Tab-separated table of C-alpha atoms in Angstrom:
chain	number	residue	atom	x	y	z
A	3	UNK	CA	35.804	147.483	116.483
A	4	UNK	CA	33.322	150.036	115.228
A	5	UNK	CA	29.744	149.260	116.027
A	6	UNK	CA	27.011	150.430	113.711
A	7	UNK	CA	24.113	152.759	116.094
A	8	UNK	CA	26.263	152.079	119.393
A	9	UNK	CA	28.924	154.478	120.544
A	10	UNK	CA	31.471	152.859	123.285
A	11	UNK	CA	29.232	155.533	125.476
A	12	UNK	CA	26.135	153.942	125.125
A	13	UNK	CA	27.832	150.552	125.264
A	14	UNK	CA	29.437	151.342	128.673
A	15	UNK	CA	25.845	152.504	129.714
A	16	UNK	CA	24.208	149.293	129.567
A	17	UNK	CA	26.650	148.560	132.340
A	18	UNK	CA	28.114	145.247	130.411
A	19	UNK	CA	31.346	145.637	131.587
A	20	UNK	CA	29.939	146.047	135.558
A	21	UNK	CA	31.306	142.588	137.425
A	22	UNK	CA	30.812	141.476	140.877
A	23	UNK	CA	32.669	141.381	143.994
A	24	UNK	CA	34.306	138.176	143.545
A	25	UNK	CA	36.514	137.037	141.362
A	26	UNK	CA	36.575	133.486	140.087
A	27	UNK	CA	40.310	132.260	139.161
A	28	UNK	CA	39.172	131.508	135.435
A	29	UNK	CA	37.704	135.030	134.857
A	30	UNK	CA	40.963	136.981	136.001
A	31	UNK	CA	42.011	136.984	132.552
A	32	UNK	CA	39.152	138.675	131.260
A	33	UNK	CA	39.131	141.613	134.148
A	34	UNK	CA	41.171	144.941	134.320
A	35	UNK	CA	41.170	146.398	137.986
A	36	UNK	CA	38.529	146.421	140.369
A	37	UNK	CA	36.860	149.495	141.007
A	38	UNK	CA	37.017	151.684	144.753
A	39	UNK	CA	33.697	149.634	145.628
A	40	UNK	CA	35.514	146.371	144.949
A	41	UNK	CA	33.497	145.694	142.204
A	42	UNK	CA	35.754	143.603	139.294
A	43	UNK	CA	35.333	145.514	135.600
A	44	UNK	CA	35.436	143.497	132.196
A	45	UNK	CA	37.507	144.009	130.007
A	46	UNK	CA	34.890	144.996	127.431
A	47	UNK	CA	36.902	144.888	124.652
A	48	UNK	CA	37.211	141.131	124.995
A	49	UNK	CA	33.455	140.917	125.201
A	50	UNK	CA	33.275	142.367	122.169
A	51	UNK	CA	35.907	139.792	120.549
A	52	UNK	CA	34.044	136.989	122.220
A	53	UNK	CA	30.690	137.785	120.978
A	54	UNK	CA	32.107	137.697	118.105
A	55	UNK	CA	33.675	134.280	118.183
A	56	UNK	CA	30.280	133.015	119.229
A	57	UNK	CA	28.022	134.667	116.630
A	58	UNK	CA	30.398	132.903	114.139
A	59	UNK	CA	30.059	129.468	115.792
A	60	UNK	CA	26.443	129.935	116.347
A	61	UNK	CA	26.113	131.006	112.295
A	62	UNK	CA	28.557	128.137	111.237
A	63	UNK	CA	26.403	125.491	113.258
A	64	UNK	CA	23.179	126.923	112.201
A	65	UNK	CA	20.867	129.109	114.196
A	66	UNK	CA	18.133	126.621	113.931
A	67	UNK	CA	20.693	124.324	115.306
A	68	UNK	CA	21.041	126.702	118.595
A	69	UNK	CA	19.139	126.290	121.599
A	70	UNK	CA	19.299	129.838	123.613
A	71	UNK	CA	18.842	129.489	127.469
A	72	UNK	CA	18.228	131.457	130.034
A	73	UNK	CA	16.405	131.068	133.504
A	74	UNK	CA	16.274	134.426	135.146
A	75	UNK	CA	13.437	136.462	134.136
A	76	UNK	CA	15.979	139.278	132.994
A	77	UNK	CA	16.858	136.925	130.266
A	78	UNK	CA	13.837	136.009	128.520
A	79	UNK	CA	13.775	139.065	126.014
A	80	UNK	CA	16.696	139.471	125.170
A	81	UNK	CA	16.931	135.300	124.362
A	82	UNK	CA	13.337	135.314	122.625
A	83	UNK	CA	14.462	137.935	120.410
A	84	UNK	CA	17.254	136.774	119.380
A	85	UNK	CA	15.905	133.565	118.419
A	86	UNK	CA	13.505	135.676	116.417
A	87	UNK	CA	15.747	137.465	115.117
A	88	UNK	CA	18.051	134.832	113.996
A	89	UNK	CA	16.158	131.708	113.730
A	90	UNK	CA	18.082	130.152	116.980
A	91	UNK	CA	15.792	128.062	119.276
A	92	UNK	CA	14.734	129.779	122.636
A	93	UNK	CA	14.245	128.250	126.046
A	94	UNK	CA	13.308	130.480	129.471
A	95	UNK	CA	12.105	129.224	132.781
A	96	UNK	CA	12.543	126.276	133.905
A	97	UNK	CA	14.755	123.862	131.750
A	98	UNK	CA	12.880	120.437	132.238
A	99	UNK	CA	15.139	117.434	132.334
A	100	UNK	CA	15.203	115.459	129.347
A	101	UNK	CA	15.289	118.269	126.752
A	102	UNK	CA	18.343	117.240	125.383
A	103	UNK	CA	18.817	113.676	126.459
A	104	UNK	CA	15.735	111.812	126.515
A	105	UNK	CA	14.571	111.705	122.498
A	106	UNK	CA	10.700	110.350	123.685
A	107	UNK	CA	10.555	113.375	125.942
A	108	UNK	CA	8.097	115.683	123.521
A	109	UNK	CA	10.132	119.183	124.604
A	110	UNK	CA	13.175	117.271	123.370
A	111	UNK	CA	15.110	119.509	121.088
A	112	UNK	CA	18.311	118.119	119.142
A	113	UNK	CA	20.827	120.930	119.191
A	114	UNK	CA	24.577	121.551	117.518
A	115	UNK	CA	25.308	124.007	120.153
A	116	UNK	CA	23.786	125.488	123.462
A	117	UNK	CA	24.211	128.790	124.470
A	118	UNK	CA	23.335	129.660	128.143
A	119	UNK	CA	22.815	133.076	130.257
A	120	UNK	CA	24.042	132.263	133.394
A	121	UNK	CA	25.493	128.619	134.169
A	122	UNK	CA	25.331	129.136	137.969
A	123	UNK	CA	21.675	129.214	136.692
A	124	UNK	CA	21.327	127.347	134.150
A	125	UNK	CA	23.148	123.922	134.993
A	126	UNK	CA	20.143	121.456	134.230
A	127	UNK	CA	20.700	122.709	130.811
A	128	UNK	CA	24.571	122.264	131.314
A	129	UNK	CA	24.728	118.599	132.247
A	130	UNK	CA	22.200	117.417	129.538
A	131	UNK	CA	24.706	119.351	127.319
A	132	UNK	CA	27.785	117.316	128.832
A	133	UNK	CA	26.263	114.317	128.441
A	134	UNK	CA	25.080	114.391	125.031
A	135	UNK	CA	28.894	116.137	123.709
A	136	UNK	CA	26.776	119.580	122.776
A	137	UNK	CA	29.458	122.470	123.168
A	138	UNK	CA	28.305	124.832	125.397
A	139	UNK	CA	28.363	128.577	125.034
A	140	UNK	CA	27.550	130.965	127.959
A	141	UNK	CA	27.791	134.402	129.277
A	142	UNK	CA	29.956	134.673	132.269
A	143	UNK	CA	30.012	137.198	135.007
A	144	UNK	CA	33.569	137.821	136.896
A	145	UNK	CA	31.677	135.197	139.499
A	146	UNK	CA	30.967	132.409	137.290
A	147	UNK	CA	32.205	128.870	137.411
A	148	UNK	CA	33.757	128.150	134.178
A	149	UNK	CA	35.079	124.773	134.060
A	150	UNK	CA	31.845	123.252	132.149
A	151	UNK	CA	31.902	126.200	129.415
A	152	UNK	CA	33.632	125.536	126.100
A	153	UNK	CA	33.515	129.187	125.110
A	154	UNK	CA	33.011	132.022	127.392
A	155	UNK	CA	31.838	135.193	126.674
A	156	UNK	CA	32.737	137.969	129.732
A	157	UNK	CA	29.903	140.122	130.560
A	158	UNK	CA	27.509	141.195	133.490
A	159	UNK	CA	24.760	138.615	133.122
A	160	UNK	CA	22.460	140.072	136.091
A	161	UNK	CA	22.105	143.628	133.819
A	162	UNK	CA	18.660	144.467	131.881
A	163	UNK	CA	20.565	146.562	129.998
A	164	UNK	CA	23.770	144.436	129.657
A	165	UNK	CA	21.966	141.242	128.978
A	166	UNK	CA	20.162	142.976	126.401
A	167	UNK	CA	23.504	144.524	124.816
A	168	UNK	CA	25.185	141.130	124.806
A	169	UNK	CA	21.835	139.486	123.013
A	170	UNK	CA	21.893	141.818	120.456
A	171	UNK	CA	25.472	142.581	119.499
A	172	UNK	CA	25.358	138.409	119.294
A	173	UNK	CA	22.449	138.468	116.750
A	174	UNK	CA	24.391	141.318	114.896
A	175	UNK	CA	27.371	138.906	115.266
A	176	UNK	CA	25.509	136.038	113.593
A	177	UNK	CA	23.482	138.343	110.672
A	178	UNK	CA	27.110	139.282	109.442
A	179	UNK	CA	28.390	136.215	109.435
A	180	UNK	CA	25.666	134.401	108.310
A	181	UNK	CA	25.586	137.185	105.010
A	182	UNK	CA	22.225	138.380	105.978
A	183	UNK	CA	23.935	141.954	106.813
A	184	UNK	CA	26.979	143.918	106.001
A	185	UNK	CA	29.499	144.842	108.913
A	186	UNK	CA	28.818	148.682	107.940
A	187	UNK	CA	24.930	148.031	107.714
A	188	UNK	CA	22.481	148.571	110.934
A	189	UNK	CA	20.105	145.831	112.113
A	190	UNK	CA	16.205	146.746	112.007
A	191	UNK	CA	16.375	146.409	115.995
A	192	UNK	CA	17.819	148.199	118.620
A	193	UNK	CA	19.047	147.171	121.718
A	194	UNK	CA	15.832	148.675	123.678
A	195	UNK	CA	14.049	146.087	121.820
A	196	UNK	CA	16.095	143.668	123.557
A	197	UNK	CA	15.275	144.425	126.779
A	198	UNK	CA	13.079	142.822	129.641
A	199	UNK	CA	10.867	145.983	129.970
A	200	UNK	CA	9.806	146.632	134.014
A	201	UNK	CA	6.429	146.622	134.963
A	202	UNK	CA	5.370	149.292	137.805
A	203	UNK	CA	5.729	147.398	140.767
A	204	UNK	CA	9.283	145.805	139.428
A	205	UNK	CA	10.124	149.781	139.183
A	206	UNK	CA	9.191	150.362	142.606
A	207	UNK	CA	10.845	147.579	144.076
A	208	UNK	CA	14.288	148.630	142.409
A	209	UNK	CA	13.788	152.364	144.068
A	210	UNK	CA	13.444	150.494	147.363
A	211	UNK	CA	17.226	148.439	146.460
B	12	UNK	CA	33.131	107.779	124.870
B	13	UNK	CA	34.290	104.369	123.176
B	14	UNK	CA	36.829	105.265	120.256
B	15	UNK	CA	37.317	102.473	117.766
B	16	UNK	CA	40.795	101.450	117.347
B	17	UNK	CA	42.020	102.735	120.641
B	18	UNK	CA	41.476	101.358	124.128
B	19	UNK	CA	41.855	103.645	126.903
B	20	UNK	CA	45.090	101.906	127.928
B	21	UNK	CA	46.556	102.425	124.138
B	22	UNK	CA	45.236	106.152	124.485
B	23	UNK	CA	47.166	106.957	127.687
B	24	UNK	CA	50.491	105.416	126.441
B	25	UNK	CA	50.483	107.976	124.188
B	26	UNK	CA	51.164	110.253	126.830
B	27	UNK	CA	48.329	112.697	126.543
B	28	UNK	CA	47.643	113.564	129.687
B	29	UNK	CA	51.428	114.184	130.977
B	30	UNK	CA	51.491	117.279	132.053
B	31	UNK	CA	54.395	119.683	133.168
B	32	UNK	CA	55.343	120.677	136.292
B	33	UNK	CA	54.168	124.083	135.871
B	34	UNK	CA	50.316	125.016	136.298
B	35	UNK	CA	48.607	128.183	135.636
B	36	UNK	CA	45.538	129.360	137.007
B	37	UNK	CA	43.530	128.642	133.831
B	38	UNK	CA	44.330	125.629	133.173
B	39	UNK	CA	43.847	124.674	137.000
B	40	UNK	CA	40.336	123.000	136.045
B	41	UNK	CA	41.020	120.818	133.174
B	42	UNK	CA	43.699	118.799	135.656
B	43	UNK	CA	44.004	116.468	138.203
B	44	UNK	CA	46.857	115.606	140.953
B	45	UNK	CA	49.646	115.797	140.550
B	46	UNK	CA	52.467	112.699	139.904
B	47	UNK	CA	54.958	111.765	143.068
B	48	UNK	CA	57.638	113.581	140.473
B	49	UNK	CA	55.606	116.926	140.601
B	50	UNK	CA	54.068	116.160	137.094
B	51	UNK	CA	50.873	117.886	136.709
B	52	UNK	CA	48.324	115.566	134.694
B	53	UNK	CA	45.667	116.354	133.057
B	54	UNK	CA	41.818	115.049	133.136
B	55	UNK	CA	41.577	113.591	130.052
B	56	UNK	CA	38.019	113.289	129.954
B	57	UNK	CA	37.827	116.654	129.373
B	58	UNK	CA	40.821	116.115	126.480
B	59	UNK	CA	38.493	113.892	124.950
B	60	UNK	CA	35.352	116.178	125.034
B	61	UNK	CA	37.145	119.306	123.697
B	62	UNK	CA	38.397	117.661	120.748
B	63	UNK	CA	34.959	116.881	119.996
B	64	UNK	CA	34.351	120.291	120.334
B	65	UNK	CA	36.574	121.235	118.222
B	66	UNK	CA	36.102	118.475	115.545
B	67	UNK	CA	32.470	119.993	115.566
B	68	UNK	CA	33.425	124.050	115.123
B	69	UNK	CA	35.803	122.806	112.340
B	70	UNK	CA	33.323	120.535	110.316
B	71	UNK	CA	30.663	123.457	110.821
B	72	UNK	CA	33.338	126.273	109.651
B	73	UNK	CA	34.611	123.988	106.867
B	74	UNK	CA	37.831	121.685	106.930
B	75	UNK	CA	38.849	123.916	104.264
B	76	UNK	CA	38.546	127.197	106.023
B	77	UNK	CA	40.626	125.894	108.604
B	78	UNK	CA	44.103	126.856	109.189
B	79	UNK	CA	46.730	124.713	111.679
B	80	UNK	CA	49.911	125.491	112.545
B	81	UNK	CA	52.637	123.949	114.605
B	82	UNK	CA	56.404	125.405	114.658
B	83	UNK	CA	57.948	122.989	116.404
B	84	UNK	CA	58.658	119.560	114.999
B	85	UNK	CA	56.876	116.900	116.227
B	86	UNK	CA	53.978	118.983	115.569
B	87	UNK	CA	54.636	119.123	111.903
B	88	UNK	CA	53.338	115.189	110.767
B	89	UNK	CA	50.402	115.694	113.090
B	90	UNK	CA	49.420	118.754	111.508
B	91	UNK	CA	50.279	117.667	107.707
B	92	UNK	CA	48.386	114.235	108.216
B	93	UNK	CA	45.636	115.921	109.768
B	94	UNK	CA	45.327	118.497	107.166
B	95	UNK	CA	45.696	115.285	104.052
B	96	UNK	CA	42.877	113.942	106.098
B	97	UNK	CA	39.937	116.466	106.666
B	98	UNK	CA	41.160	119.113	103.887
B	99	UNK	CA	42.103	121.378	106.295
B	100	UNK	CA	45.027	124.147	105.544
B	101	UNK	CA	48.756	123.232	106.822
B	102	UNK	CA	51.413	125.737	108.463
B	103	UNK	CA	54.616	124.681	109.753
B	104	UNK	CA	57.819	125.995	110.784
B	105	UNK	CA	57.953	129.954	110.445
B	106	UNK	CA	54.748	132.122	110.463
B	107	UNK	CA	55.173	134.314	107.594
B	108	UNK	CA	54.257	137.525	109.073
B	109	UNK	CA	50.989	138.661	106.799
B	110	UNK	CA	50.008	135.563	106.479
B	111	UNK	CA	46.673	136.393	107.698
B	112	UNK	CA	46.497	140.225	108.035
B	113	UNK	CA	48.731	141.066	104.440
B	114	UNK	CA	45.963	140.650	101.583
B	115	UNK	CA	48.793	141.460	99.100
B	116	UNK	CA	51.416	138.896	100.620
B	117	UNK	CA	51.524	135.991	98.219
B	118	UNK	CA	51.195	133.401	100.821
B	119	UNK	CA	48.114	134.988	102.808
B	120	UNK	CA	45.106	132.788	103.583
B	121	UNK	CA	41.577	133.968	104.636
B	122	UNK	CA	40.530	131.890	107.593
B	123	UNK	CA	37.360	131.027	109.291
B	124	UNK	CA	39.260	129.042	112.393
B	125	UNK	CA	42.807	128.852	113.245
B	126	UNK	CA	43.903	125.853	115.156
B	127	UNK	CA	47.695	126.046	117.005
B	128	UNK	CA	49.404	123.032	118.568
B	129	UNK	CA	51.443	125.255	121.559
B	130	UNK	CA	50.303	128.405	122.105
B	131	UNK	CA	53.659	129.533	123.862
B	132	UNK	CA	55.988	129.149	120.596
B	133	UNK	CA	52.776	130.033	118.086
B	134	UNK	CA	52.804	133.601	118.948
B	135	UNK	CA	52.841	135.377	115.609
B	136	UNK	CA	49.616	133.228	114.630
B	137	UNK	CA	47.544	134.052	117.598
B	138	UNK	CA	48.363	138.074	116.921
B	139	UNK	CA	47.217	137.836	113.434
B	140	UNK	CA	44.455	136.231	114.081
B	141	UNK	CA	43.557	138.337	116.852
B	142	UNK	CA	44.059	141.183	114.538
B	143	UNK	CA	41.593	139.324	112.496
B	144	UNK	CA	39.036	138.392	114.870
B	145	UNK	CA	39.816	134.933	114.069
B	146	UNK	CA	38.729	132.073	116.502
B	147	UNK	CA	41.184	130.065	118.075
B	148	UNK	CA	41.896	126.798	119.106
B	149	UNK	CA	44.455	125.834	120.975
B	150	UNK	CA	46.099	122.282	122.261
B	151	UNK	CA	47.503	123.819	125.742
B	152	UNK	CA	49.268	122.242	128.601
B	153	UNK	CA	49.367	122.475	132.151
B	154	UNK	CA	51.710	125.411	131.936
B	155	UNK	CA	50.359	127.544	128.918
B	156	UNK	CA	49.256	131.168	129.493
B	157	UNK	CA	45.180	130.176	127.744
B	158	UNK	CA	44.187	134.196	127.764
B	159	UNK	CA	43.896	134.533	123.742
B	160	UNK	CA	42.855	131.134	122.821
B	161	UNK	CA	38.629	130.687	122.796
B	162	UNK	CA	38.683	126.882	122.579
B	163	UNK	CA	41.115	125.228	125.030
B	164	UNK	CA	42.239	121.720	124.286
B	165	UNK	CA	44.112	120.141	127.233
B	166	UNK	CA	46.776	117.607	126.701
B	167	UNK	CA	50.284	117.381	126.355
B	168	UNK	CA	51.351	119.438	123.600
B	169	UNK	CA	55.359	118.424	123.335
B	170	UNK	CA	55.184	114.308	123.381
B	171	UNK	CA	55.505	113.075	119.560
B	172	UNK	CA	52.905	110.354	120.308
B	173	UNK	CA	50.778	112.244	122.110
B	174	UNK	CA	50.643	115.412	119.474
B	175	UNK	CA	49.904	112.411	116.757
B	176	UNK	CA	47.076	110.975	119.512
B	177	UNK	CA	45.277	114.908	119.434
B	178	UNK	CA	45.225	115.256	116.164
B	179	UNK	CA	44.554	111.714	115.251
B	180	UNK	CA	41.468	111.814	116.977
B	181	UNK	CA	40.306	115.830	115.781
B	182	UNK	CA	40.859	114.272	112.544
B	183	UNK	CA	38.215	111.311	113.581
B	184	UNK	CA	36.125	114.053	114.994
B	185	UNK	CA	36.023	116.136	112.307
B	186	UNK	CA	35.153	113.002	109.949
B	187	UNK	CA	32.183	111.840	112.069
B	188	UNK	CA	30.430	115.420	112.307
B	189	UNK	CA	31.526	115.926	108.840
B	190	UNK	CA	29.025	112.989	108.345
B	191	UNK	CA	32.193	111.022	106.545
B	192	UNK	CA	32.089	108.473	109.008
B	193	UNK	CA	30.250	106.992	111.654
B	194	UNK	CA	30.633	107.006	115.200
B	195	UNK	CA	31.235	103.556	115.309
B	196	UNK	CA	33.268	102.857	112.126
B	197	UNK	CA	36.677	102.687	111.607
B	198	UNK	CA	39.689	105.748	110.264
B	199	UNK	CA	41.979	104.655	107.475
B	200	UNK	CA	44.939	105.824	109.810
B	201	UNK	CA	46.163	104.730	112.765
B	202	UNK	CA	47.725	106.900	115.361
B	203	UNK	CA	51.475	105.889	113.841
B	204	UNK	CA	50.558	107.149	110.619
B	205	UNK	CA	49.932	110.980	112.169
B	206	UNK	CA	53.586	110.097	114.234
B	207	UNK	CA	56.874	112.334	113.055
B	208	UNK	CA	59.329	109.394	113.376
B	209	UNK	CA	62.456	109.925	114.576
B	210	UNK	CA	65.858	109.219	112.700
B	211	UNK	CA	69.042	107.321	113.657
B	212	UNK	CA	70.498	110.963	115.722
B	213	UNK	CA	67.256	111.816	116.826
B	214	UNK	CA	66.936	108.607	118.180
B	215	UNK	CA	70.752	109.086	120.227
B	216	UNK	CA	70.078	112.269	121.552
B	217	UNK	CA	66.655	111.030	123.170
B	218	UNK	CA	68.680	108.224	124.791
B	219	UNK	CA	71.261	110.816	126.227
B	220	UNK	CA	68.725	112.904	127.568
């Protein structure tokens, strides 16, 4: 797959291929070999494919049918710009019960298809989803839990960078097959403006890790 | 879920949560213990759900823009009535290589969403479609390798009855987020009518076995 202004270098860089230690049994098929520091590598190319899938559900269904969730601070970017980008409904922080199951709840939000960050995170979001039949997307780390997830999409969902990456090749993903761009044509953002940017103190507290 | 037309006890007579005896790793979470006779079965709560699923990525892609394919026999009524029903495209028996990668082959069709009754013996579909960047959904049982398919339906993908069961009620599924019908209203087909019936030798070799 060739990638309009991202080289498989710069992809790699984000570090969206970068797993964790363990291994869950429903994520084997998406890894190649661990590396010497036992940490489990996507394979990236079926990120790529996967993204894919899901931009084209997520433009099928409607964007303004989407609700985008993440919890983790890393996530709140990249989500609120792709819902800008693409017209998808964001939610960050905490997901407050109801939102999808409780129509006199004013938050509540009636949505074709969910999309989560994290579901070791995010699971008030993924049991209002069960219970109201919403499929669920999510990004899954080689860690992850699968078994509520309808389709997964491998990647390192800890990452800045990575989370950022996935975010936007997804809104690329849903701009061409929505018609709003041409596979060969480059969006107006780049994947730095998808990114949670670090204050000064969040710098110096990832020197000290 | 309450399906019109078929009580729970109808639904499992159709044998759609028979497993096999084999189980691989990915399709450890959508099953439950296993039978005295080393049967694997299958949760079929979580059947039900990803047929709604699917029913929902199909009636947002378009019926129409839908390809399904079975090769093996009892697959081929399910598939056909399905198709008669939502619009949806039909393939049975051979997969003409091309089909979806050979623009200049006569019988090649563009599609959105390819849906395969047994991943194991649908092979040259789920390469073509890979090729294509195709999504995939897949009826897979306890035993099917699940690593190319990006919507996994468990159930029993070999019973007659419970092949015409799946489809019968992705049809339904597709109709009621198709806004055809409503949840609570009735199909024009019964399970029988999506059945491939067996004839007079079909009917002696099943007794011999």
């Amino acid at each position: 797959m060739v990638i309009p202004q991202l080289s498989e270098k710069a992809l790699l860089a984000t570090g969206i291929r970068i797993g964790t230690q363990v291994r869950t049994k429903t994520m084997e098929q998406f890894t190649t070999r661990p590396r010497p520091d036992g940490l489990h590598l996507i394979d990236y190319s079926k990120t790529l494919h996967r993204i894919d899938v899901a931009g084209k559900f997520i433009a099928f269904s409607g964007a303004a049918n989407t609700v985008v969730y993440a919890s983790k601070d890393y996530g709140r970017v990249p989500v609120e710009k792709f819902c800008e980008v693409t017209g998808a409904i964001a939610v960050t922080g905490r997901f407050m019960p109801g939102t999808f199951t409780n129509p006199l709840f004013p938050g509540h939000l009636d949505a074709e298809l969910v999309v989560v960050a994290d579901p070791a995170s995010d699971t008030q979001a993924l049991i209002e989803a069960a219970k109201m039949g919403i499929p669920v997307v999510a990004i899954c780390d080689t860690d992850n839990i699968t078994d509520d997830i309808d389709v997964v999409i491998p990647g390192n969902n800890r990452g800045r960078k990575a989370l950022a990456a996935i975010f936007w090749l997804l809104a690329r993903s849903v701009q061409t097959n929505s018609g709003i761009l041409n596979a060969d044509q480059q969006m107006k953002y780049t994947i730095d403006d998808f990114e949670t940017k670090l204050t000064e103190s969040d710098l110096a507290e990832e020197e000290e890790e």
